[in-house]
Amino acid sequence: MRATVMYGAGDVRVENVPDAAIKEATDAVVRVVLSCVCGSDLWPYGSMPHSGHGRRMGHEFLGIVEELGSEVQGLKRGDLVVAPFVWSDNTCDFCREGLQTSCRHGGGWGHALDGGQGEAVRVPQAQGTLVKLPVAEDSALLPSLLTLSDVLCTGHHAAVTAGVNARTTVTVIGDGAVGLSAVIAAKRLGAERILLMGRHKDRTDLGREFGATEVIAERGEEGIERLHELTGGDGTHAVLECVGTQDAINTAIAVVRDGGAIGRVGAAQYSQAPPDFGTVMRNVTLSGGVAPARAYIEELMPDILEGRIEPGRMFDHTVSLDDIPSGYRAMAGREALKVLVRP
Amino acid sequence: MRATVMYGAGDVRVENVPDAAIKEATDAVVRVVLSCVCGSDLWPYGSMPHSGHGRRMGHEFLGIVEELGSEVQGLKRGDLVVAPFVWSDNTCDFCREGLQTSCRHGGGWGHALDGGQGEAVRVPQAQGTLVKLPVAEDSALLPSLLTLSDVLCTGHHAAVTAGVNARTTVTVIGDGAVGLSAVIAAKRLGAERILLMGRHKDRTDLGREFGATEVIAERGEEGIERLHELTGGDGTHAVLECVGTQDAINTAIAVVRDGGAIGRVGAAQYSQAPPDFGTVMRNVTLSGGVAPARAYIEELMPDILEGRIEPGRMFDHTVSLDDIPSGYRAMAGREALKVLVRP
């Protein structure tokens, strides 16, 4: 079958690889119907050292169940399913607590395993991992439902871990797909005031449609000053950090209100929290982490099915599987917000 | 009047200073009945650069109201009161949220103001700050009630911000007075398993009496290993960081369970969070900060009055006001756990 392999920074290829096949009784094989490129794929695309054997790519996909291991229950061939970006048994203590990213028998796609940016995927722990989608394979809702695999749940995780509710003011740092998902999530959780920090007008315009009440286009110190102006110097109760750079976490600390919380979900590219975190004993909570998407899918899906949220609008570029390299280029060059892949 | 002034590392003196007196209509003057030396006083005692004019010391005290400004209501001369270590109006938005340490009209004792380690204190925002104690001036409960001014509330804040309840396992890092208070608080909130990390046997023995179920005397990597052994490799849901050093926060990150929370209340002597905080997107919450003692006094006081908790047992050394320098020496030399001052 065909699948995407990254060999190093800027070097992503679509190649013939062994067909996805059942190896364990708990596996399924899913034929990919829709996949996409993640903002986090751009980190290795920007900096991965060259590798002779390459790394399989893609951790967001939905598709049709084609084969099932003998122990998998509750699924049948032909089911349309979405996969969260980490697989999990969904029965261990961590999974029962809603932290499937720490599942005792879980793991992530790609690397040595099949990735979502290919024709098919072997899915370990299929029963715990895959969630049926109650729509047809040609539904117009598929792009929105695909966001349940990662980006929408990641934005939601930021909002949940930062304690967003109807009484909180919210800052969202970043106007990428995670940031815009965080806007959707904050709005959905009832926040009446959502300040979106981002400098790409087309993206922040979409952010306004998703629920942002104010946009701060200024960056760095200017952006922090502007946010303080807009909040009477206090900052906001919740800050959703959706970028992952040192600048972004510094900004988050600077704009969070005393007693507030930061939900950080931007894939962290920094190694040190801001010095303020240590030397000043401010009552600020740093929370977040890699999102347990599996925990949120059932909660968020009805809002998509019933049209209350439309996260699929973030896909502004579509490529075929063989054109994936151009999709990476478009996202890395900021020409595309998020790239949909139709194998 | 006599009061304690610190002039630099190791140089603490008891001197004549101007009498405490009303300056604002919202002030009170309190004659100090009982005060103490805080572990945080040892940081300047160990490292404060020499200062010609010195710094007034002491932020934990209880005493008798002697004078009241014209705007202070709800208090009368002769009332026995305890003061939290930060004063506050107790009416602003932060105070109403229980974050009196961020009060819009608040501040801390000492420095240019009167400190608790003296004969009397001018108390700003007296109506919001002072809490009446329903016991006589010679009550045997006074040492325990004095801990409401800081150390008990600080331990409680660690437990609250780390989400301690009956379902959480708890690690307490540090066997000083804050750590032992955190043990009391964790036990009080229902935690059945409390692992106390500390290497002073007399202190950890008291910790066991307060509710610690296990003691880990090993330090650094050995201590972390031991804790992992005791928790099946998972760590604990809550970690109460009651020291404030880089080692302590590193240990906290290393022993917190995925999905868990760290309540950090040790006065931070470090400037960087551990690298793991940034590079690994673990779902770990870092919370805590300077404790809003005022928010907790009414909740904790009944447990002292009714004998359910005895935090006053941490005072193992008593000095007169003039002997305060020897009290500092005893605490700095680890001969005393916590020093009571009777002016």
XYZ file of C-alpha atoms in Angstrom:
686
model
C 0.000 0.000 0.000
C 0.972 3.667 -0.241
C 1.913 5.639 2.861
C 3.732 8.790 3.904
C 7.279 8.514 5.226
C 9.418 11.368 6.537
C 13.154 11.027 6.082
C 14.259 14.316 7.551
C 13.523 18.021 7.592
C 11.682 18.968 4.399
C 11.915 15.421 3.056
C 8.532 13.742 3.131
C 7.671 11.060 0.551
C 4.790 8.825 -0.401
C 6.029 5.273 -0.867
C 5.037 1.661 -1.173
C 5.060 -0.024 2.247
C 3.859 -3.433 3.478
C 0.072 -3.680 3.619
C -1.525 -2.983 6.992
C -2.400 -6.352 8.535
C -3.669 -7.851 11.785
C -0.806 -8.877 14.115
C -2.527 -9.131 17.482
C -5.992 -10.429 18.317
C -6.835 -6.957 19.602
C -5.999 -5.234 16.291
C -8.175 -3.919 13.520
C -7.242 -2.775 10.050
C -8.869 0.461 8.958
C -8.924 1.716 5.386
C -8.332 5.456 5.606
C -11.099 7.633 4.176
C -9.871 10.968 5.432
C -6.675 12.089 7.072
C -4.836 15.362 7.567
C -1.558 17.075 8.380
C -1.107 18.224 11.971
C 0.683 21.369 13.113
C 2.860 19.078 15.194
C 3.974 17.292 11.987
C 5.629 20.574 11.069
C 8.132 20.313 13.929
C 9.923 17.256 12.475
C 9.306 18.656 8.984
C 11.296 21.680 10.110
C 14.065 20.019 12.083
C 14.168 16.203 11.928
C 17.700 14.872 11.378
C 17.981 12.770 8.230
C 17.087 9.127 8.803
C 17.835 6.286 6.412
C 14.739 4.275 7.272
C 12.333 7.138 7.773
C 9.319 7.577 9.969
C 5.692 6.863 9.100
C 3.483 9.912 9.438
C -0.075 10.855 10.344
C -1.992 10.460 13.568
C -5.390 11.842 12.581
C -7.675 9.671 10.505
C -11.097 8.196 10.042
C -11.980 5.279 7.859
C -13.706 1.970 7.287
C -13.020 -1.159 9.353
C -11.732 -3.807 6.951
C -10.437 -6.524 9.256
C -10.835 -7.353 12.915
C -8.717 -9.394 15.319
C -10.484 -12.236 17.092
C -10.773 -10.420 20.425
C -12.251 -7.163 19.174
C -15.873 -6.699 20.138
C -18.405 -3.987 19.346
C -17.081 -3.284 15.853
C -17.783 -4.943 12.522
C -16.365 -4.799 9.022
C -17.714 -1.792 7.165
C -18.073 0.432 10.237
C -16.986 4.029 9.741
C -14.734 4.933 12.685
C -12.532 7.720 13.934
C -9.259 7.071 15.748
C -7.900 9.370 18.451
C -4.219 10.207 18.044
C -3.189 7.804 20.810
C -4.502 4.268 21.003
C -5.606 2.850 24.339
C -7.368 -0.143 25.855
C -9.942 2.189 27.417
C -10.211 -0.109 30.418
C -7.115 0.471 32.581
C -7.152 2.808 35.575
C -5.751 5.753 33.631
C -8.318 5.280 30.840
C -11.154 5.078 33.347
C -9.936 8.387 34.751
C -10.112 9.916 31.270
C -6.357 9.964 30.732
C -6.089 7.584 27.798
C -2.801 9.216 26.804
C -1.293 7.420 29.817
C -2.972 4.072 29.058
C -1.007 1.117 30.390
C -1.308 -0.594 26.980
C -1.397 2.440 24.724
C 0.815 4.263 22.280
C 0.937 6.596 19.308
C 0.707 6.184 15.587
C 3.478 6.525 13.093
C 7.183 5.895 13.755
C 7.502 2.122 13.329
C 3.737 1.578 13.055
C 1.327 2.586 10.326
C 0.431 6.256 10.267
C -2.815 7.913 9.279
C -1.321 9.503 6.150
C -1.564 6.290 4.170
C -4.083 3.970 2.598
C -4.685 1.838 5.664
C -3.657 1.486 9.302
C -3.234 -1.403 11.678
C -4.959 -0.172 14.850
C -3.767 -1.771 18.107
C -6.300 -2.015 20.971
C -8.999 -1.424 18.381
C -11.930 -2.012 20.709
C -10.795 0.646 23.141
C -9.494 3.029 20.529
C -11.938 3.292 17.639
C -15.208 5.188 17.909
C -18.022 4.553 15.443
C -19.302 7.480 13.449
C -23.076 7.382 12.786
C -22.835 8.896 9.311
C -22.191 7.627 5.785
C -18.763 7.561 4.168
C -19.765 10.463 1.926
C -21.186 12.686 4.682
C -20.341 16.371 4.446
C -19.635 16.217 8.195
C -16.544 14.057 7.753
C -13.979 16.876 7.900
C -15.492 18.132 11.155
C -15.643 14.603 12.562
C -11.990 14.115 11.628
C -11.064 16.908 14.049
C -12.194 14.606 16.872
C -9.026 12.608 16.264
C -6.835 15.383 17.648
C -7.168 19.076 17.053
C -10.649 19.731 18.397
C -10.021 17.523 21.424
C -6.673 19.226 22.001
C -8.292 22.659 22.046
C -10.969 21.275 24.342
C -8.325 19.813 26.658
C -6.721 23.238 26.983
C -10.063 24.718 27.944
C -10.963 21.926 30.372
C -7.620 21.917 32.151
C -7.682 25.715 32.440
C -11.114 25.487 34.047
C -13.078 27.422 31.441
C -16.721 27.963 32.290
C -19.315 30.693 31.950
C -17.630 32.796 34.640
C -14.151 32.804 33.136
C -12.528 35.241 30.774
C -10.279 33.416 28.325
C -7.154 34.205 26.360
C -6.298 31.886 23.483
C -2.662 32.129 22.384
C -2.216 31.081 18.785
C -4.385 31.220 15.673
C -3.421 27.844 14.257
C -5.866 24.955 14.130
C -5.375 24.148 17.836
C -5.943 27.770 18.824
C -9.091 27.999 16.718
C -10.266 24.704 18.218
C -9.635 26.186 21.661
C -11.866 29.121 20.702
C -14.615 26.675 19.709
C -14.139 24.799 22.974
C -14.139 27.915 25.165
C -17.287 29.205 23.478
C -18.901 25.799 23.854
C -18.108 25.786 27.588
C -19.888 29.098 27.974
C -17.094 31.685 28.098
C -18.542 35.048 27.142
C -15.234 36.796 26.631
C -12.577 35.127 24.492
C -9.461 37.107 23.534
C -7.636 35.518 20.624
C -3.949 36.361 20.178
C -2.905 35.829 16.572
C -1.554 37.829 13.690
C -2.981 36.098 10.615
C -6.117 38.030 9.765
C -7.784 35.252 7.778
C -7.331 32.905 10.737
C -8.418 35.344 13.409
C -11.444 36.225 11.261
C -12.415 32.569 11.384
C -11.678 32.703 15.108
C -14.223 35.502 15.458
C -16.787 33.373 13.664
C -15.984 30.533 16.060
C -16.571 32.773 19.091
C -13.577 35.036 19.758
C -14.875 38.365 21.052
C -11.603 40.272 20.668
C -8.476 39.758 18.605
C -4.980 40.872 19.622
C -2.726 41.011 16.595
C 0.251 42.504 18.413
C 3.037 40.097 19.405
C 5.397 39.759 22.362
C 5.477 42.633 24.854
C 3.081 44.699 22.764
C 0.560 41.895 22.740
C 0.879 41.478 26.499
C 0.367 45.227 27.020
C -2.658 45.226 24.769
C -4.190 42.334 26.660
C -3.588 44.062 29.978
C -5.260 47.191 28.611
C -8.290 45.168 27.615
C -8.566 43.500 31.023
C -7.900 46.405 33.351
C -4.397 45.132 34.031
C -5.595 41.835 35.478
C -5.255 39.389 32.599
C -7.771 36.583 32.121
C -8.841 33.706 34.360
C -7.948 31.108 31.768
C -5.157 31.110 29.214
C -5.101 28.435 26.516
C -1.526 28.097 25.238
C -1.827 26.612 21.750
C 1.583 27.279 20.213
C 4.288 25.516 22.217
C 7.142 28.016 22.015
C 9.015 29.693 24.858
C 7.479 33.021 23.794
C 4.011 31.568 24.000
C 4.464 30.152 27.505
C 6.074 33.416 28.638
C 3.072 35.287 27.282
C 0.734 32.865 29.003
C 2.324 33.532 32.403
C 2.240 37.263 31.729
C -1.450 37.433 30.850
C -2.986 35.001 33.309
C -4.882 36.602 36.174
C -3.831 35.823 39.755
C -5.695 32.698 40.767
C -6.078 31.702 37.133
C -4.929 28.703 35.129
C -3.000 28.016 31.958
C -3.977 25.044 29.831
C -0.922 24.336 27.719
C -1.411 22.054 24.741
C 0.943 23.521 22.166
C 3.518 20.803 21.481
C 6.278 22.162 23.691
C 9.434 23.260 21.889
C 10.916 24.808 25.017
C 12.743 23.262 27.929
C 12.300 25.875 30.620
C 9.245 27.401 32.163
C 9.529 31.171 32.566
C 11.668 32.347 35.484
C 8.583 33.961 36.975
C 7.205 30.541 37.562
C 9.870 29.863 40.110
C 10.847 33.063 41.765
C 7.434 34.572 42.168
C 5.026 32.527 44.225
C 2.005 33.708 42.265
C -1.106 31.624 42.585
C -1.116 30.483 38.990
C -1.897 26.972 37.872
C -0.078 25.420 34.933
C -2.043 22.537 33.565
C -2.726 20.822 30.282
C -0.541 18.336 28.456
C -1.060 15.928 25.616
C -4.820 15.684 25.118
C -6.624 12.416 25.904
C -8.762 12.794 22.788
C -10.430 9.432 23.372
C -11.957 10.811 26.568
C -13.709 13.645 24.768
C -14.976 12.139 21.504
C -18.399 11.045 22.750
C -18.923 14.403 24.444
C -18.003 16.536 21.454
C -19.416 14.464 18.591
C -23.107 15.390 19.087
C -22.247 19.073 18.684
C -20.789 18.276 15.278
C -23.597 15.940 14.229
C -26.183 18.530 15.188
C -24.333 21.406 13.552
C -23.611 23.460 16.670
C -19.894 23.556 15.915
C -18.143 23.337 12.548
C -14.469 22.680 13.204
C -14.113 21.229 9.710
C -14.090 24.800 8.424
C -10.436 24.944 9.446
C -9.493 22.725 6.498
C -8.717 25.194 3.765
C -6.652 22.965 1.504
C -7.147 19.396 0.254
C -4.613 17.052 -1.314
C -4.575 13.471 -2.531
C -2.275 11.002 -0.808
C 0.323 11.301 -3.546
C 0.263 15.080 -3.192
C 1.017 15.067 0.535
C 4.455 16.663 0.063
C 2.742 19.732 -1.391
C 0.360 19.748 1.565
C 3.310 19.866 3.991
C 4.830 22.692 1.985
C 1.579 24.654 2.038
C 1.211 24.296 5.799
C 4.850 25.016 6.541
C 4.657 28.111 4.331
C 1.491 29.269 6.109
C -0.411 29.150 2.836
C -2.725 26.566 4.349
C -4.221 26.566 7.857
C -4.848 22.829 7.870
C -4.551 20.337 5.060
C -7.076 17.575 4.459
C -5.833 14.365 2.832
C -8.133 12.183 0.718
C -6.204 9.007 -0.106
C 8.506 49.489 71.978
C 10.801 46.517 71.338
C 10.827 44.764 67.981
C 12.980 42.461 65.865
C 15.065 43.944 63.056
C 17.211 42.016 60.598
C 20.271 43.810 59.275
C 21.703 41.072 57.142
C 22.513 37.387 57.046
C 22.937 36.111 60.599
C 22.397 39.586 62.047
C 19.037 39.814 63.747
C 18.553 42.201 66.690
C 15.860 43.264 69.134
C 15.724 47.030 69.320
C 13.693 50.017 70.437
C 11.461 51.230 67.612
C 8.630 53.790 67.454
C 5.460 52.549 69.137
C 2.854 50.984 66.877
C 0.139 53.592 66.296
C -2.975 54.175 64.202
C -2.211 55.968 60.927
C -5.259 55.220 58.821
C -8.907 55.019 59.854
C -8.869 51.373 58.753
C -5.976 50.439 61.084
C -5.873 48.663 64.413
C -3.048 48.305 66.876
C -2.593 44.828 68.270
C -0.460 43.990 71.296
C 1.340 40.767 70.426
C 0.651 37.849 72.766
C 2.286 35.126 70.734
C 4.473 35.140 67.668
C 6.939 32.814 66.020
C 9.804 32.412 63.583
C 8.898 31.176 60.111
C 10.979 28.856 57.962
C 10.838 31.603 55.330
C 12.571 33.964 57.800
C 15.579 31.686 57.475
C 16.096 32.583 53.819
C 17.047 36.234 54.551
C 18.739 35.043 57.759
C 20.958 32.927 55.519
C 21.570 35.310 52.656
C 20.262 38.863 53.142
C 22.825 41.488 52.091
C 23.760 43.824 54.942
C 21.383 46.770 55.251
C 22.020 49.923 57.281
C 18.396 50.493 58.202
C 17.342 46.894 58.586
C 14.076 45.114 58.029
C 11.337 44.493 60.580
C 10.592 40.809 61.019
C 7.707 38.491 61.806
C 4.489 37.801 59.934
C 2.779 35.333 62.251
C 1.126 36.655 65.387
C -1.919 36.752 67.564
C -2.716 39.312 70.215
C -5.080 41.756 71.862
C -6.688 44.680 70.052
C -5.546 47.829 71.824
C -6.648 50.610 69.485
C -9.010 50.874 66.556
C -9.253 53.318 63.655
C -12.598 55.073 63.246
C -13.705 52.960 60.268
C -13.029 49.526 61.730
C -16.202 47.636 62.544
C -16.803 44.256 64.151
C -13.811 44.456 66.496
C -13.417 46.037 69.930
C -10.581 46.776 72.289
C -9.630 43.701 74.266
C -10.520 41.207 71.501
C -8.057 38.368 71.043
C -7.325 38.112 67.320
C -5.102 36.258 64.878
C -3.626 37.941 61.813
C -2.951 36.086 58.575
C 0.476 36.764 57.104
C -0.935 39.078 54.445
C -3.413 41.823 55.252
C -6.412 42.376 53.011
C -9.663 44.301 52.836
C -11.553 41.018 52.424
C -14.083 42.746 50.178
C -12.422 43.173 46.746
C -12.988 40.721 43.912
C -9.836 38.733 44.629
C -10.729 38.465 48.339
C -14.248 37.316 47.514
C -12.679 34.603 45.369
C -10.587 33.486 48.333
C -7.329 34.904 47.019
C -6.629 37.496 49.708
C -2.937 37.353 48.863
C -3.857 39.278 45.688
C -6.095 41.784 47.513
C -6.286 45.114 45.714
C -5.546 46.914 49.003
C -3.399 44.325 50.722
C 0.217 43.727 51.628
C 2.602 41.925 53.920
C 4.052 42.563 57.358
C 7.574 43.562 58.167
C 9.949 45.462 55.907
C 8.962 49.107 56.521
C 5.890 48.193 58.596
C 5.670 46.629 62.019
C 6.391 42.924 62.132
C 4.901 40.260 64.351
C 8.164 39.660 66.197
C 7.684 42.709 68.397
C 5.555 44.043 71.205
C 2.818 45.470 69.012
C 1.774 45.827 65.388
C -0.135 48.420 63.410
C -2.549 46.325 61.332
C -3.735 47.916 58.063
C -7.199 46.915 56.781
C -7.899 45.578 60.285
C -11.548 44.768 59.689
C -10.789 42.536 56.744
C -7.608 41.092 58.166
C -8.067 40.192 61.813
C -10.081 37.194 62.951
C -11.397 36.929 66.510
C -10.333 33.942 68.561
C -13.053 32.655 70.922
C -10.642 31.705 73.720
C -8.946 33.455 76.609
C -5.479 34.974 76.416
C -4.097 32.140 78.556
C -5.694 29.299 76.581
C -3.513 26.259 75.994
C -4.781 26.302 72.410
C -2.943 29.515 71.565
C 0.094 27.885 69.915
C -2.170 25.828 67.655
C -4.299 28.887 66.862
C -1.142 30.829 65.999
C -0.497 28.373 63.146
C -3.613 29.787 61.456
C -1.579 32.886 60.688
C 0.561 31.041 58.161
C 1.995 27.580 58.442
C -1.170 25.512 58.845
C -2.946 27.485 56.130
C 0.084 27.151 53.871
C 0.095 23.370 54.249
C -3.651 23.399 53.657
C -3.213 25.521 50.517
C -0.782 22.948 49.122
C -3.339 20.216 49.724
C -6.268 22.200 48.308
C -4.463 23.307 45.164
C -3.210 19.761 44.557
C -6.773 18.508 44.790
C -6.357 16.244 47.817
C -9.456 14.264 48.745
C -10.323 10.813 49.986
C -9.452 9.246 46.629
C -5.982 10.707 46.291
C -2.641 9.328 47.339
C -0.389 12.098 48.591
C 3.345 12.758 48.747
C 4.499 15.515 51.100
C 8.000 16.784 50.299
C 9.659 18.274 53.358
C 9.481 17.609 57.081
C 9.613 21.228 58.201
C 6.640 22.959 59.765
C 4.958 23.532 56.385
C 5.431 19.887 55.419
C 4.018 18.686 58.719
C 1.106 21.104 58.313
C 0.544 19.657 54.860
C 0.343 16.208 56.436
C -2.295 17.494 58.864
C -4.189 19.083 55.974
C -4.030 16.006 53.745
C -5.233 13.785 56.577
C -7.993 16.263 57.370
C -9.148 16.199 53.732
C -9.481 12.443 53.895
C -6.347 11.117 52.193
C -5.747 7.575 53.366
C -2.218 7.277 52.084
C 0.266 10.033 52.855
C 3.950 9.499 52.020
C 6.178 11.941 53.853
C 9.637 12.618 52.403
C 11.979 13.862 55.120
C 15.182 12.829 56.796
C 14.838 14.176 60.346
C 13.504 11.291 62.377
C 12.058 13.396 65.188
C 10.116 15.417 62.633
C 8.917 12.514 60.544
C 7.882 10.762 63.767
C 5.650 13.745 64.495
C 4.504 13.533 60.884
C 3.393 9.952 61.492
C 1.410 11.101 64.507
C -0.172 13.784 62.313
C -1.235 11.209 59.721
C 1.683 10.210 57.482
C 1.311 6.521 56.616
C 4.813 6.055 55.213
C 8.087 7.913 55.589
C 10.796 8.128 52.932
C 14.081 9.171 54.494
C 16.148 8.752 51.334
C 16.970 11.902 49.406
C 17.308 12.834 45.712
C 17.291 9.987 43.213
C 17.161 7.376 45.971
C 14.099 9.004 47.466
C 12.405 9.126 44.073
C 13.191 5.444 43.482
C 11.853 4.507 46.879
C 8.634 6.390 46.264
C 8.195 4.706 42.906
C 8.723 1.329 44.573
C 6.021 2.135 47.079
C 3.547 3.228 44.400
C 4.058 0.553 41.747
C 6.048 3.001 39.639
C 3.152 5.438 39.271
C 3.849 8.116 41.869
C 1.013 9.766 43.768
C -1.992 11.782 42.606
C -1.048 14.771 44.718
C 2.385 16.092 45.627
C 2.694 18.831 48.224
C 5.998 20.640 47.678
C 6.859 22.233 51.024
C 10.553 23.073 50.685
C 11.072 25.512 47.835
C 14.381 24.339 46.384
C 15.143 23.225 42.838
C 15.720 19.699 44.160
C 12.315 19.691 45.771
C 10.459 20.803 42.647
C 12.448 18.305 40.568
C 11.430 15.579 42.986
C 7.821 16.745 42.830
C 7.734 16.399 39.044
C 9.412 12.997 39.295
C 6.957 11.522 41.804
C 3.642 12.929 40.628
C 1.398 10.459 38.858
C 0.224 11.202 35.307
C -2.931 13.281 35.619
C -1.895 14.418 39.092
C -1.171 17.798 40.594
C 1.613 19.480 42.519
C 0.719 22.067 45.144
C 3.868 24.092 45.601
C 4.029 26.287 48.681
C 7.679 26.099 49.659
C 9.032 29.653 49.320
C 10.666 29.228 45.932
C 14.449 29.575 45.890
C 14.720 28.406 42.296
C 14.217 30.221 39.050
C 13.572 27.397 36.628
C 10.994 24.695 36.579
C 12.448 21.285 35.730
C 13.228 20.711 32.038
C 10.683 17.907 32.047
C 7.999 20.478 32.521
C 8.651 21.850 29.096
C 9.876 19.086 26.878
C 7.527 16.375 27.995
C 3.860 17.149 27.526
C 2.841 15.107 30.572
C -0.559 15.816 31.974
C 0.703 17.227 35.231
C -0.730 20.278 36.922
C 1.522 22.686 38.781
C -0.478 24.724 41.211
C -0.113 26.381 44.588
C 1.539 29.684 45.401
C 1.558 31.961 48.388
C -1.267 30.814 50.622
C -4.326 33.043 51.134
C -4.387 32.186 54.838
C -7.277 34.565 55.463
C -9.479 32.416 53.241
C -8.927 29.321 55.355
C -8.957 30.527 58.957
C -12.684 30.107 59.613
C -12.635 26.659 58.025
C -9.663 25.346 59.981
C -10.216 26.995 63.369
C -13.028 24.690 64.591
C -10.762 21.665 64.164
C -8.282 23.281 66.539
C -10.910 24.466 69.031
C -12.432 20.996 69.145
C -9.086 19.230 69.397
C -9.212 17.299 66.123
C -5.879 18.714 65.019
C -2.963 19.919 67.148
C -0.612 21.854 64.898
C 0.787 23.658 67.950
C 2.771 20.518 68.692
C 5.242 21.671 66.038
C 6.548 24.363 68.400
C 9.406 22.640 70.174
C 11.275 25.710 71.396
C 10.111 28.919 73.104
C 11.975 32.200 73.516
C 11.211 35.624 74.946
C 11.288 38.607 72.608
C 14.778 39.575 73.734
C 15.991 36.050 73.070
C 14.803 35.989 69.452
C 18.371 35.880 68.067
C 18.865 32.547 69.831
C 15.577 31.350 68.353
C 16.807 32.124 64.841
C 20.045 30.306 65.576
C 18.191 27.255 66.859
C 15.968 27.073 63.777
C 18.778 27.726 61.322
C 20.865 25.020 63.033
C 17.936 22.579 62.850
C 17.931 22.283 66.640
C 14.399 23.623 66.670
C 11.554 22.707 64.314
C 9.613 25.899 64.965
C 10.243 28.586 67.573
C 7.478 30.221 69.583
C 8.022 33.799 70.756
C 6.369 35.114 73.916
C 7.063 38.864 74.053
